[in-house]
CSV table of C-alpha atoms and ligand atoms in Angstrom, one decimal:
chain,number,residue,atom,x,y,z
A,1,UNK,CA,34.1,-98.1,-109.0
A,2,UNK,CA,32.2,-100.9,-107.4
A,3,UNK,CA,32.4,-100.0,-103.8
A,4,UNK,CA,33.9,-103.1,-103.3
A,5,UNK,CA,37.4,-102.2,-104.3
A,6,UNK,CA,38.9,-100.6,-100.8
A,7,UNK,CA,39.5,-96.9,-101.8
A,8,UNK,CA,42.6,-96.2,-98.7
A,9,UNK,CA,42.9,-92.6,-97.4
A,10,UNK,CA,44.9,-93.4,-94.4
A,11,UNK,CA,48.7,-93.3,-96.1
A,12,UNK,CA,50.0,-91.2,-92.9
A,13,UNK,CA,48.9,-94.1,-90.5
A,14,UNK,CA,51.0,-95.9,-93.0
A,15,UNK,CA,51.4,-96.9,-96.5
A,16,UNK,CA,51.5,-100.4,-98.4
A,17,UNK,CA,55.1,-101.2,-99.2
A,18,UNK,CA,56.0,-101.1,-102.5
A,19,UNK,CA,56.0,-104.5,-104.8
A,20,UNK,CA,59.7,-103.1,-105.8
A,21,UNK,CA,60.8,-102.2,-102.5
A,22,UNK,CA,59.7,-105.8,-101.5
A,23,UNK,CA,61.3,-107.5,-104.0
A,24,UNK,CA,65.1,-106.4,-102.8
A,25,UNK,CA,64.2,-107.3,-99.2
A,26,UNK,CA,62.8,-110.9,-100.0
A,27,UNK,CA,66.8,-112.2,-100.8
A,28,UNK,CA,67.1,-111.0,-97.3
A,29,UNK,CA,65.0,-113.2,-95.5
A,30,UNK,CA,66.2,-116.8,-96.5
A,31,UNK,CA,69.1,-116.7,-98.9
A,32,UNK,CA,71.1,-113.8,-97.8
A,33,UNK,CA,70.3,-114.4,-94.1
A,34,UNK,CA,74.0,-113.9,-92.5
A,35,UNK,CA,74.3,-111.8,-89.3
A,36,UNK,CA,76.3,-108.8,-90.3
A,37,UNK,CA,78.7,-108.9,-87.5
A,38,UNK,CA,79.7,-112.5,-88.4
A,39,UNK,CA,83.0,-112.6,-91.1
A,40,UNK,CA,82.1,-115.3,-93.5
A,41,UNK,CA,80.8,-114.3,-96.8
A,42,UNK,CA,77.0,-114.1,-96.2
A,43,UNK,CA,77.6,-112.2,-93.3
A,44,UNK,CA,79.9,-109.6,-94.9
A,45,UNK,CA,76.9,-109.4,-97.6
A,46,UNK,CA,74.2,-108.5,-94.7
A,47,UNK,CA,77.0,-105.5,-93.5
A,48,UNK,CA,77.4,-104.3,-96.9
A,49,UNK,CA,73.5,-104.7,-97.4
A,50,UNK,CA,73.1,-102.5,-94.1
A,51,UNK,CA,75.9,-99.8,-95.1
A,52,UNK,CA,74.3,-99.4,-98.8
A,53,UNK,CA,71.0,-98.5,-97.1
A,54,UNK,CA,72.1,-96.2,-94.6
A,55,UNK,CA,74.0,-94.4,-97.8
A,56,UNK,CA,70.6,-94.2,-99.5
A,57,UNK,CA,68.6,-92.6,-96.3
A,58,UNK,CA,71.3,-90.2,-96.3
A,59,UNK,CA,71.4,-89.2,-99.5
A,60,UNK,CA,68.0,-88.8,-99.1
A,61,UNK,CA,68.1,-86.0,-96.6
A,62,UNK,CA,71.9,-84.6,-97.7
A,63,UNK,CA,73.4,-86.0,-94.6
A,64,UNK,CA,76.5,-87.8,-94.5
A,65,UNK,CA,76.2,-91.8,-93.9
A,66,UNK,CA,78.3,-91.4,-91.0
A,67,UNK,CA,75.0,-89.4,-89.2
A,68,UNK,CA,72.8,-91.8,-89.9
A,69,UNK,CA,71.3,-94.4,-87.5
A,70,UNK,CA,69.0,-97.5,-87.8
A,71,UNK,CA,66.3,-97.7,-85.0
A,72,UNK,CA,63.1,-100.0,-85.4
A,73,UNK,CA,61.0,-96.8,-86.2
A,74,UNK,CA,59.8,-93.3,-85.6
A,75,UNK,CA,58.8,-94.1,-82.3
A,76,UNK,CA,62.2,-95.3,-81.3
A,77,UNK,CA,64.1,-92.4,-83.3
A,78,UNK,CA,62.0,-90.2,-81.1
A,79,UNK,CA,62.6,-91.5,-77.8
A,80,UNK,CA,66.8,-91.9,-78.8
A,81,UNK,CA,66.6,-88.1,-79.7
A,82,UNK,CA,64.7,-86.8,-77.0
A,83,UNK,CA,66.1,-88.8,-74.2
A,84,UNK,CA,69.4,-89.3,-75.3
A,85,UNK,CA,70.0,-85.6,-75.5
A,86,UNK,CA,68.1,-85.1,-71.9
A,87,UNK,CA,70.4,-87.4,-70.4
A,88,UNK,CA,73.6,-86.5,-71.9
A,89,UNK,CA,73.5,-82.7,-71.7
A,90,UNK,CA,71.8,-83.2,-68.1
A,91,UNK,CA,75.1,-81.1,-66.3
A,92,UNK,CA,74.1,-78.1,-68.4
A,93,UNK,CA,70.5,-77.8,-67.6
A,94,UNK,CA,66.9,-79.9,-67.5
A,95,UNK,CA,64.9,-77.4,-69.4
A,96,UNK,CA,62.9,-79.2,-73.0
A,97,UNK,CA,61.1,-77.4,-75.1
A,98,UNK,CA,58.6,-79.0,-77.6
A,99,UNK,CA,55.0,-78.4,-79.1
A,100,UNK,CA,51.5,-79.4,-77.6
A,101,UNK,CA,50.7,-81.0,-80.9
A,102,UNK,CA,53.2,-83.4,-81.1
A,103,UNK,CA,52.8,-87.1,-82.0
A,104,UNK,CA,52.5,-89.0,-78.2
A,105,UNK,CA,56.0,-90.7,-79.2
A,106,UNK,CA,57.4,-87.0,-78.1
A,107,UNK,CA,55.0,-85.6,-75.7
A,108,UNK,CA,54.6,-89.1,-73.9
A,109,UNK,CA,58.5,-89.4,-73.8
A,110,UNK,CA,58.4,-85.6,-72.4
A,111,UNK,CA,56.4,-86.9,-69.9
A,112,UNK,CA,58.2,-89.5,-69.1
A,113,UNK,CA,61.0,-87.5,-68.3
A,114,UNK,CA,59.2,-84.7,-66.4
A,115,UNK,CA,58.7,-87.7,-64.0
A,116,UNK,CA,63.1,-88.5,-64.2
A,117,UNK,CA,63.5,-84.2,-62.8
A,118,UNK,CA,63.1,-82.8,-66.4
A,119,UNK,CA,61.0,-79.2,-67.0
A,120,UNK,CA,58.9,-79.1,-70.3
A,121,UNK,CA,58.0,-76.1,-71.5
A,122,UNK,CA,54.6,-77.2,-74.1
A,123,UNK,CA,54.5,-74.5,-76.4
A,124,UNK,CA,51.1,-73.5,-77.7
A,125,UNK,CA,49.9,-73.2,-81.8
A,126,UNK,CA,48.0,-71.0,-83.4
A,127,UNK,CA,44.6,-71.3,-85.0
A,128,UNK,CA,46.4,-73.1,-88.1
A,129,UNK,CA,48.4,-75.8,-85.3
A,130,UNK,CA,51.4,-73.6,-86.3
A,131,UNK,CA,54.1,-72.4,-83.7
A,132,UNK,CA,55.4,-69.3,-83.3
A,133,UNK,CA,59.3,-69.1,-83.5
A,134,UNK,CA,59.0,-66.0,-81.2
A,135,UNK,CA,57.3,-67.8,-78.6
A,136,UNK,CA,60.3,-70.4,-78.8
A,137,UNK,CA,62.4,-67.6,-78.6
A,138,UNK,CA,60.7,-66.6,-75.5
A,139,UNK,CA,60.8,-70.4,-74.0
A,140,UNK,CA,64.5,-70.5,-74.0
A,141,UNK,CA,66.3,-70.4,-71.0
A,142,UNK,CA,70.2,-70.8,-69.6
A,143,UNK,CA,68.7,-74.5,-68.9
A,144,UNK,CA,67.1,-75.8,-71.8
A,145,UNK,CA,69.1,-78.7,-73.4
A,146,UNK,CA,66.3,-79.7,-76.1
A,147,UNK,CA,64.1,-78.1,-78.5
A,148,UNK,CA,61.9,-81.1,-80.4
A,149,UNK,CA,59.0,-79.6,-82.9
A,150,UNK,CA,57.5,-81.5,-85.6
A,151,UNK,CA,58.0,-81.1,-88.8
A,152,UNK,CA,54.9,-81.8,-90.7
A,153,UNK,CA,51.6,-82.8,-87.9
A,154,UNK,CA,50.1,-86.1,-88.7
A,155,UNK,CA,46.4,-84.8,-88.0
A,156,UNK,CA,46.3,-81.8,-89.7
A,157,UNK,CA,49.3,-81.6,-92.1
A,158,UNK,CA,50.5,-78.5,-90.6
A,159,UNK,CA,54.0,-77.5,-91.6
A,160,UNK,CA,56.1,-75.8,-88.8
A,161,UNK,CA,58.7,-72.9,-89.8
A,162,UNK,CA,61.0,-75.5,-89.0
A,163,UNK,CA,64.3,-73.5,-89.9
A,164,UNK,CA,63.0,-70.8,-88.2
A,165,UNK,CA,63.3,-72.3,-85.2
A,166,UNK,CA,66.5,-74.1,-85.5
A,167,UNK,CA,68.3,-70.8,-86.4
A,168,UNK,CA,67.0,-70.0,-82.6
A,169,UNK,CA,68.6,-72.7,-81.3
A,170,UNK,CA,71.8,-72.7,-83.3
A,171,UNK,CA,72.2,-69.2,-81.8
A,172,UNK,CA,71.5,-70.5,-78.3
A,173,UNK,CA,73.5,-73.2,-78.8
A,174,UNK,CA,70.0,-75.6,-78.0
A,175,UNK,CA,70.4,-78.8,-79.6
A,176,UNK,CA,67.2,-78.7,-82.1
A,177,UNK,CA,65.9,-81.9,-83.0
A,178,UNK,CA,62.6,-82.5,-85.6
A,179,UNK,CA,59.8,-85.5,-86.3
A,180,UNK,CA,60.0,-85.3,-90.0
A,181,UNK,CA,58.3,-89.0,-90.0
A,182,UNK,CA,55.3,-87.6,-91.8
A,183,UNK,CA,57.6,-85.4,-94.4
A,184,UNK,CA,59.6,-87.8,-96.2
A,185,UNK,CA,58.2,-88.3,-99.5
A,186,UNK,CA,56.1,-85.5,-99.6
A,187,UNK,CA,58.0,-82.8,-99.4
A,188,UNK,CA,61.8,-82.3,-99.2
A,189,UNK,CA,63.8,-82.5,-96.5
A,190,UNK,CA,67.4,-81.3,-96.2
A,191,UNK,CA,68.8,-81.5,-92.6
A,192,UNK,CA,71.5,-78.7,-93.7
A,193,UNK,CA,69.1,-76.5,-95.3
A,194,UNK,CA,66.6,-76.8,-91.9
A,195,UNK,CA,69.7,-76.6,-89.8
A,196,UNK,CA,68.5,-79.4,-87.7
A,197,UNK,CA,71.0,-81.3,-85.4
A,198,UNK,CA,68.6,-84.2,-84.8
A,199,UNK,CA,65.8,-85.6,-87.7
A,200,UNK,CA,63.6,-88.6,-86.7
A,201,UNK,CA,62.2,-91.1,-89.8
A,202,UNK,CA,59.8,-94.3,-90.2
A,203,UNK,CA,60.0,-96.6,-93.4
A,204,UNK,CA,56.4,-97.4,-93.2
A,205,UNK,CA,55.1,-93.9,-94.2
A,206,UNK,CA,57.1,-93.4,-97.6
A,207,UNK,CA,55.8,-97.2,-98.9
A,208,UNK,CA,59.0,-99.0,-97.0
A,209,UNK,CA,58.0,-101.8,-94.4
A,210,UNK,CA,57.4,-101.2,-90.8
A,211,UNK,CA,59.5,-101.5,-87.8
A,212,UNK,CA,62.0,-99.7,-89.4
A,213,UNK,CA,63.2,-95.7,-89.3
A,214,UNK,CA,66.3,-93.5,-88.5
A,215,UNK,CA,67.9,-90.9,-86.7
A,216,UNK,CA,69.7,-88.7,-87.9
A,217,UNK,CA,72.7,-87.1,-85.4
A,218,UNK,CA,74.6,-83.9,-86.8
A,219,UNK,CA,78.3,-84.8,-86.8
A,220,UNK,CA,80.0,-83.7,-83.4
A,221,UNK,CA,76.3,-83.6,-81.6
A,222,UNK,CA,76.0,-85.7,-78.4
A,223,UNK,CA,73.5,-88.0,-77.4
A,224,UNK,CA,73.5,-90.9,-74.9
A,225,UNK,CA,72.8,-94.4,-76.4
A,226,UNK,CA,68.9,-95.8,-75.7
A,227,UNK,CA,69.2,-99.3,-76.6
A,228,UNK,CA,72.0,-101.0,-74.4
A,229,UNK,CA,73.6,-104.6,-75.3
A,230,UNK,CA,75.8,-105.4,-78.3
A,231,UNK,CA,78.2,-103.5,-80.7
A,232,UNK,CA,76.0,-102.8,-83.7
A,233,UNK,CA,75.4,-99.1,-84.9
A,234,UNK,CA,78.9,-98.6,-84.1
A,235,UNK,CA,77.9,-99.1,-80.6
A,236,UNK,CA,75.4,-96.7,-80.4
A,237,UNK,CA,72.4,-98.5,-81.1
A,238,UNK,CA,72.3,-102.3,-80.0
A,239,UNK,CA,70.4,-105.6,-81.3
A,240,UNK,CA,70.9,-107.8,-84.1
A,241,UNK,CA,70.1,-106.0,-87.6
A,242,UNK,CA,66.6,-106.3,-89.3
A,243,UNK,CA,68.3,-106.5,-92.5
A,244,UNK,CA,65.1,-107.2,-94.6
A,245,UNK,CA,63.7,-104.2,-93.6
A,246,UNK,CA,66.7,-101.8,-93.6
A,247,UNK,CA,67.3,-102.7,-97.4
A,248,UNK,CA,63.8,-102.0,-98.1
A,249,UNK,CA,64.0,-99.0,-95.9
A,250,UNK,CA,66.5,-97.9,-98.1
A,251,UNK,CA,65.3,-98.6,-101.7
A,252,UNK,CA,61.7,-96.5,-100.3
A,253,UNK,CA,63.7,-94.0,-99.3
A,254,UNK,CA,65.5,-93.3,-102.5
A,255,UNK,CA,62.1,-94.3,-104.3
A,256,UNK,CA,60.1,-91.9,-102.4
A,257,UNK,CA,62.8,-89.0,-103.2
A,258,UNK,CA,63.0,-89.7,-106.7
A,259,UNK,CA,59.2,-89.7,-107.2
A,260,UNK,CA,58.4,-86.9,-104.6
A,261,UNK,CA,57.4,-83.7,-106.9
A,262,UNK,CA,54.7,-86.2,-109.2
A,263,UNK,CA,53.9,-87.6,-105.6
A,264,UNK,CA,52.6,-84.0,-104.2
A,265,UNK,CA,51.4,-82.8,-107.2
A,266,UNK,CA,49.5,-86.0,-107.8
A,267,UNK,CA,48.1,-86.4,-104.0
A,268,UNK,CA,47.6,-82.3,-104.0
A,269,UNK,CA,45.2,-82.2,-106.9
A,270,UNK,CA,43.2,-85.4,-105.6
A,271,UNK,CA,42.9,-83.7,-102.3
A,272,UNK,CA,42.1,-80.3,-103.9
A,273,UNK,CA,39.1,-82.0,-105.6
A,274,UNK,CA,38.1,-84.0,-102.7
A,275,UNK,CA,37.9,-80.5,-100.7
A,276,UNK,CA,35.8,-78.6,-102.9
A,277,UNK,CA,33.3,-81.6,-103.8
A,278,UNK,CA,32.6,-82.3,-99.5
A,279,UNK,CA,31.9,-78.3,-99.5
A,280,UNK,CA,29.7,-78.0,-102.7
A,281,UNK,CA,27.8,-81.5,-101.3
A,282,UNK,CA,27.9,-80.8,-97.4
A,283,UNK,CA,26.8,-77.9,-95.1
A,284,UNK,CA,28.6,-76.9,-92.2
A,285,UNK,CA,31.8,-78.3,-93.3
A,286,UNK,CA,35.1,-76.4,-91.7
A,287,UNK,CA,38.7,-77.3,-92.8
A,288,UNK,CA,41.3,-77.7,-90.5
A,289,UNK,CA,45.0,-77.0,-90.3
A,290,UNK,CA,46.4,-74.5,-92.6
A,291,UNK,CA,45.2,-73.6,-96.0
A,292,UNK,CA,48.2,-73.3,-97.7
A,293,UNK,CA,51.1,-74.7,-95.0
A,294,UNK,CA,50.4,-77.9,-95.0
A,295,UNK,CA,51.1,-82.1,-96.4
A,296,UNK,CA,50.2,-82.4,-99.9
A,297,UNK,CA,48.2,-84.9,-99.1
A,298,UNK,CA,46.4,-83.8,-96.2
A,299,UNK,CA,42.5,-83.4,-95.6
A,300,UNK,CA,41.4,-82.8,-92.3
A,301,UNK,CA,37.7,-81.5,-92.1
A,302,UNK,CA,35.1,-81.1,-89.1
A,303,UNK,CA,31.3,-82.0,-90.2
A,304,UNK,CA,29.1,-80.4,-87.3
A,305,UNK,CA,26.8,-82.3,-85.3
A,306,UNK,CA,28.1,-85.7,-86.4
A,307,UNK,CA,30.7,-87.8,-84.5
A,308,UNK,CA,34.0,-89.0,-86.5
A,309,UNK,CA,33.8,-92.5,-85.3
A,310,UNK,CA,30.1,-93.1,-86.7
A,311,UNK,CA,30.9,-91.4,-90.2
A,312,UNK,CA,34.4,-94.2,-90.5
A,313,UNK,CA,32.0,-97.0,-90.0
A,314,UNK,CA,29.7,-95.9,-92.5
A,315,UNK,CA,32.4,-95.1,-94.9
A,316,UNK,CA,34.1,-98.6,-94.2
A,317,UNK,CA,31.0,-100.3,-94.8
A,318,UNK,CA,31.5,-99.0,-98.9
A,319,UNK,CA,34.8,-99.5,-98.6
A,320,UNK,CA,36.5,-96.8,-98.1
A,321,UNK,CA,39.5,-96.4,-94.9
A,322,UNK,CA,39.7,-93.0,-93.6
A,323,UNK,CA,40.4,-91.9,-90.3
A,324,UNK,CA,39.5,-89.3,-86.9
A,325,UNK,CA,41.0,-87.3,-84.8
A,326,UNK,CA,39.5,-88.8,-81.9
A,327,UNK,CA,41.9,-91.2,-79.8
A,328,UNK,CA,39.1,-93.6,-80.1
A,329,UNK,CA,41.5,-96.6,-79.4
A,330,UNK,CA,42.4,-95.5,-76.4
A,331,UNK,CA,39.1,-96.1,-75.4
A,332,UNK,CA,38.5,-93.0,-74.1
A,333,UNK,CA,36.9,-90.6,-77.3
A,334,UNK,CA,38.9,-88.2,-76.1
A,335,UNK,CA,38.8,-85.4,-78.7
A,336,UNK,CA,42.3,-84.9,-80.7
A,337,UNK,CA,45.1,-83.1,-78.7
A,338,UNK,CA,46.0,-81.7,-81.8
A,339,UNK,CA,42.9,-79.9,-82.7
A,340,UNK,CA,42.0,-79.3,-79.0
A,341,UNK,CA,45.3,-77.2,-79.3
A,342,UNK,CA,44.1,-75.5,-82.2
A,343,UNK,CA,41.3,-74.1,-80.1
A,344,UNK,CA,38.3,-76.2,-82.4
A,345,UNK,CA,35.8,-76.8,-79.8
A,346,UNK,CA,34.8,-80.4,-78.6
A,347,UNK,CA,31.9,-80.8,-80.7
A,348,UNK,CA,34.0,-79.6,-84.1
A,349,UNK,CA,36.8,-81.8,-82.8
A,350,UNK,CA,35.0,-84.6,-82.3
A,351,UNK,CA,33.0,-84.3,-85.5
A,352,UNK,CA,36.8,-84.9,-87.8
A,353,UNK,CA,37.7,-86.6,-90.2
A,354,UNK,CA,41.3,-87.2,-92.0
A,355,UNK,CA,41.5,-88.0,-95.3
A,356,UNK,CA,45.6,-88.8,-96.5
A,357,UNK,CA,45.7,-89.6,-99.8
A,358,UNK,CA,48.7,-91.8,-101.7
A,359,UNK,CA,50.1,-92.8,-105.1
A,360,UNK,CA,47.4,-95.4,-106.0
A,361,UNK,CA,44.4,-93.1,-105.4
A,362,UNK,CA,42.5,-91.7,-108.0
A,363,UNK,CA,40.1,-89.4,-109.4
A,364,UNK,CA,37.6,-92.4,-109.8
A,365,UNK,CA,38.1,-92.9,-106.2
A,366,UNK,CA,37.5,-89.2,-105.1
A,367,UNK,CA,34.4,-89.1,-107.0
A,368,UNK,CA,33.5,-92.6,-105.4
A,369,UNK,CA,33.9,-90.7,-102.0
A,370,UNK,CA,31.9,-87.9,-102.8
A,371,UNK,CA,29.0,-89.7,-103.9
A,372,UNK,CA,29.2,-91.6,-100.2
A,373,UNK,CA,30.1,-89.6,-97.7
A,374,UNK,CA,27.1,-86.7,-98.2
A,375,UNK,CA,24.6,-89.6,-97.9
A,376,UNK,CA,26.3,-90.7,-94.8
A,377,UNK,CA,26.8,-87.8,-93.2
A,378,UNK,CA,22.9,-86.3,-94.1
A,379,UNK,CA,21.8,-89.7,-92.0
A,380,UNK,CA,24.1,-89.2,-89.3
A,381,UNK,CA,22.6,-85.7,-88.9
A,382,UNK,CA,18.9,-87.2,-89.1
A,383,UNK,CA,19.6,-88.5,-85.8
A,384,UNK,CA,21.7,-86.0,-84.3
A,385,UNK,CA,20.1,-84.2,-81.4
A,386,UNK,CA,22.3,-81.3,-81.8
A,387,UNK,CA,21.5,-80.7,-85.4
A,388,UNK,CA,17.8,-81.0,-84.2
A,389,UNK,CA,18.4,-77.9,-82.0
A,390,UNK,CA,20.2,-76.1,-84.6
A,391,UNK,CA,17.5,-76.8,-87.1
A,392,UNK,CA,14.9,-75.6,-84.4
A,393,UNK,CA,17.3,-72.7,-84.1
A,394,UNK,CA,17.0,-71.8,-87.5
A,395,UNK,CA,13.4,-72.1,-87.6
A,396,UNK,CA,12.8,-69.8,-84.9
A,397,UNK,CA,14.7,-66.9,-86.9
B,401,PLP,N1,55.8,-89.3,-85.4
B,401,PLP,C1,54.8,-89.1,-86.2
B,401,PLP,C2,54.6,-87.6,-86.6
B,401,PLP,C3,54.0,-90.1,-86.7
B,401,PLP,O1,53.0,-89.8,-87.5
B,401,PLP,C4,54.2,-91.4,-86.3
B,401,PLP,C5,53.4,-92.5,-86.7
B,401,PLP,O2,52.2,-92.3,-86.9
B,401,PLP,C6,55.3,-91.6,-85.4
B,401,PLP,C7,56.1,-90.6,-85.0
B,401,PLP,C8,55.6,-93.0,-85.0
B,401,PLP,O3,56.3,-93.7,-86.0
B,401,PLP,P1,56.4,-95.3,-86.0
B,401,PLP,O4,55.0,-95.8,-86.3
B,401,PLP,O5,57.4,-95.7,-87.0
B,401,PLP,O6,56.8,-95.7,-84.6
């Protein structure tokens, strides 16, 4: 390990697309270039190309092709879900449910339609980020149209008791839709063994390309269209196809599902190690999210008295790509939502980092990081005013 080599533990911001999965999309940008709803031969190749894929995502998560829908991305998947549902069930009620630790594609879409007349109802988590079925329980009303909670969190790796809580709204006849964008590939998903009605997906986390994802619709569920304009997506979801990605899209998917025990086994060991060396090496180290609930490949940790942001740059310096829980490109260092939620206080929160480990990672790279990050984080402290209290704390005992 040279240092040199970049050592990535950021595969749920995304992953690198796999040299397979890029190989069956290159065809798709120059030779086999037809616009699917053309009829000459090329074109009939694209549609075929597009109807193959949306097999393979569906196999993928036991649904039938028929309930499966292209959208540019989880973003967009989440959006269709949330305000398609809002809009087309408005003469029943204008009462959403979701989670305060939801990825901003669902809480800021929740916003946006508190601001169109719609009630949200934010329900709260638990130490762990978890939520409790019984408070969704407790949520539901004669008015609520939409239940929407994650499956897996992005920050802490959390996993909800997702079927749980769409038994609850099967019951209540709620239409229950989930963000499994950070799930695929890591763990399985089954939309009729979670009982979901509604599943959100993005290529670019399970080694696909980006700007590419699904939602899935439950056969017989209704949902107003997002995207308005043209007949594609059997004229639910508009706009020319992005036929390169939705073919690689679709060999990932089947990829990721093939590979997925080895996958969390492999990323669950790594991240096992990497645990236990940062809390042999580093004082005042607390983990974050649940011990045992959680992504495979999920390390979120809070070093006291150090700030997230200044322990990333140290670590990109030697090469390694990690990331925080602060919203730090917003420009505002807000501390995370997520672990806000959790109850972590704002010096903890701001002191995280989030280590998501992938295929390509190894035990040469782990060891890599634990030789790095103690030094880093022992400097950081040096000049930390608020280890300088607690060390003057400590003395005074
Ligand atoms: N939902 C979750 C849980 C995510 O982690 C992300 C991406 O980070 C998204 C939604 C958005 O997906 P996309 O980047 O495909 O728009």
């Amino acid at each position: 390990m040279t240092g040199r080599e970049l050592v990535y533990l950021d595969h749920a911001a995304t992953t690198p697309t796999a040299p397979e999965v890029v190989k069956v999309m290159l065809p798709y940008f120059n030779e086999r270039f037809g616009n699917p709803s053309s009829i000459y031969r090329i074109a009939r190749e694209s549609r075929k190309a597009i109807e193959s894929a949306r097999e393979q995502v569906a196999r993928a998560i036991n649904a039938s092709p028929e309930e499966i829908f292209i959208t540019s991305g989880g973003t967009e998947s989440d959006n269709w879900a949330i305000i398609g549902s809002a809009f087309s069930h408005r003469k029943k009620g204008n009462h959403i449910i979701t989670s305060v630790i939801e990825h901003h594609a669902v809480l800021h879409t929740c916003a946006y339609l508190e601001r169109h007349g719609f009630d949200v109802t934010y329900l709260p988590v638990d130490q762990y980020g978890m939520v409790s079925p019984s408070a969704l329980e407790g949520a539901l009303s004669d008015e609520t149209v939409l239940v929407s909670i994650m499956m897996a969190n992005n920050e802490v790796g959390t996993l909800q008791p997702l079927a749980e809580c769409a038994r609850i709204c099967r019951e209540r006849g709620v239409i229950f839709h989930t963000d499994a964008v950070q799930a695929i590939g890591s763990i399985p998903v089954d939309v009729k063994a979670l009982g979901v009605d509604l599943l959100s997906l993005s290529s670019h986390k399970f080694y696909g390309p980006k700007g590419v994802g699904a939602l899935f619709v439950k056969g017989g569920v209704r949902l107003d269209n997002l995207i308005h304009g043209g007949a594609q997506e059997r004229k639910r979801r508009a706009g020319t196809e992005n036929i390169p990605g939705i073919v690689g899209m679709g060999a990932a998917i089947e990829r990721a599902v093939s590979r997925q025990d080895a996958y969390a086994r492999h990323v669950q060991t790594l991240r096992d190690r990497l645990y236990t060396g940062i809390v042999d090496r580093i004082e005042h180290v607390r983990l974050n999210g649940h011990p045992e609930k959680r992504l495979p490949g999920n390390l979120n940790c809070s070093f006291e008295f150090v700030e997230g942001e200044s322990m990333l740059l140290h670590l990109d310096q030697a090469g390694i790509a990690a990331s925080t829980g602060s919203a730090c490109t917003s420009g505002s260092l807000e501390p995370s939502h997520v672990l806000m939620a959790m109850g972590i206080e704002s010096t903890n929160a701001h002191g995280s980092l989030r280590f998501t480990l992938g295929e390509s990672n190894t035990e040469e790279q782990i060891e890599y990081v634990l030789e790095t990050l103690p030094p880093v984080v022992e400097r950081l402290r040096a000049f930390s005013p608020l280890y300088a209290d607690y060390r003057r704390s400590c003395d005074v005992q």
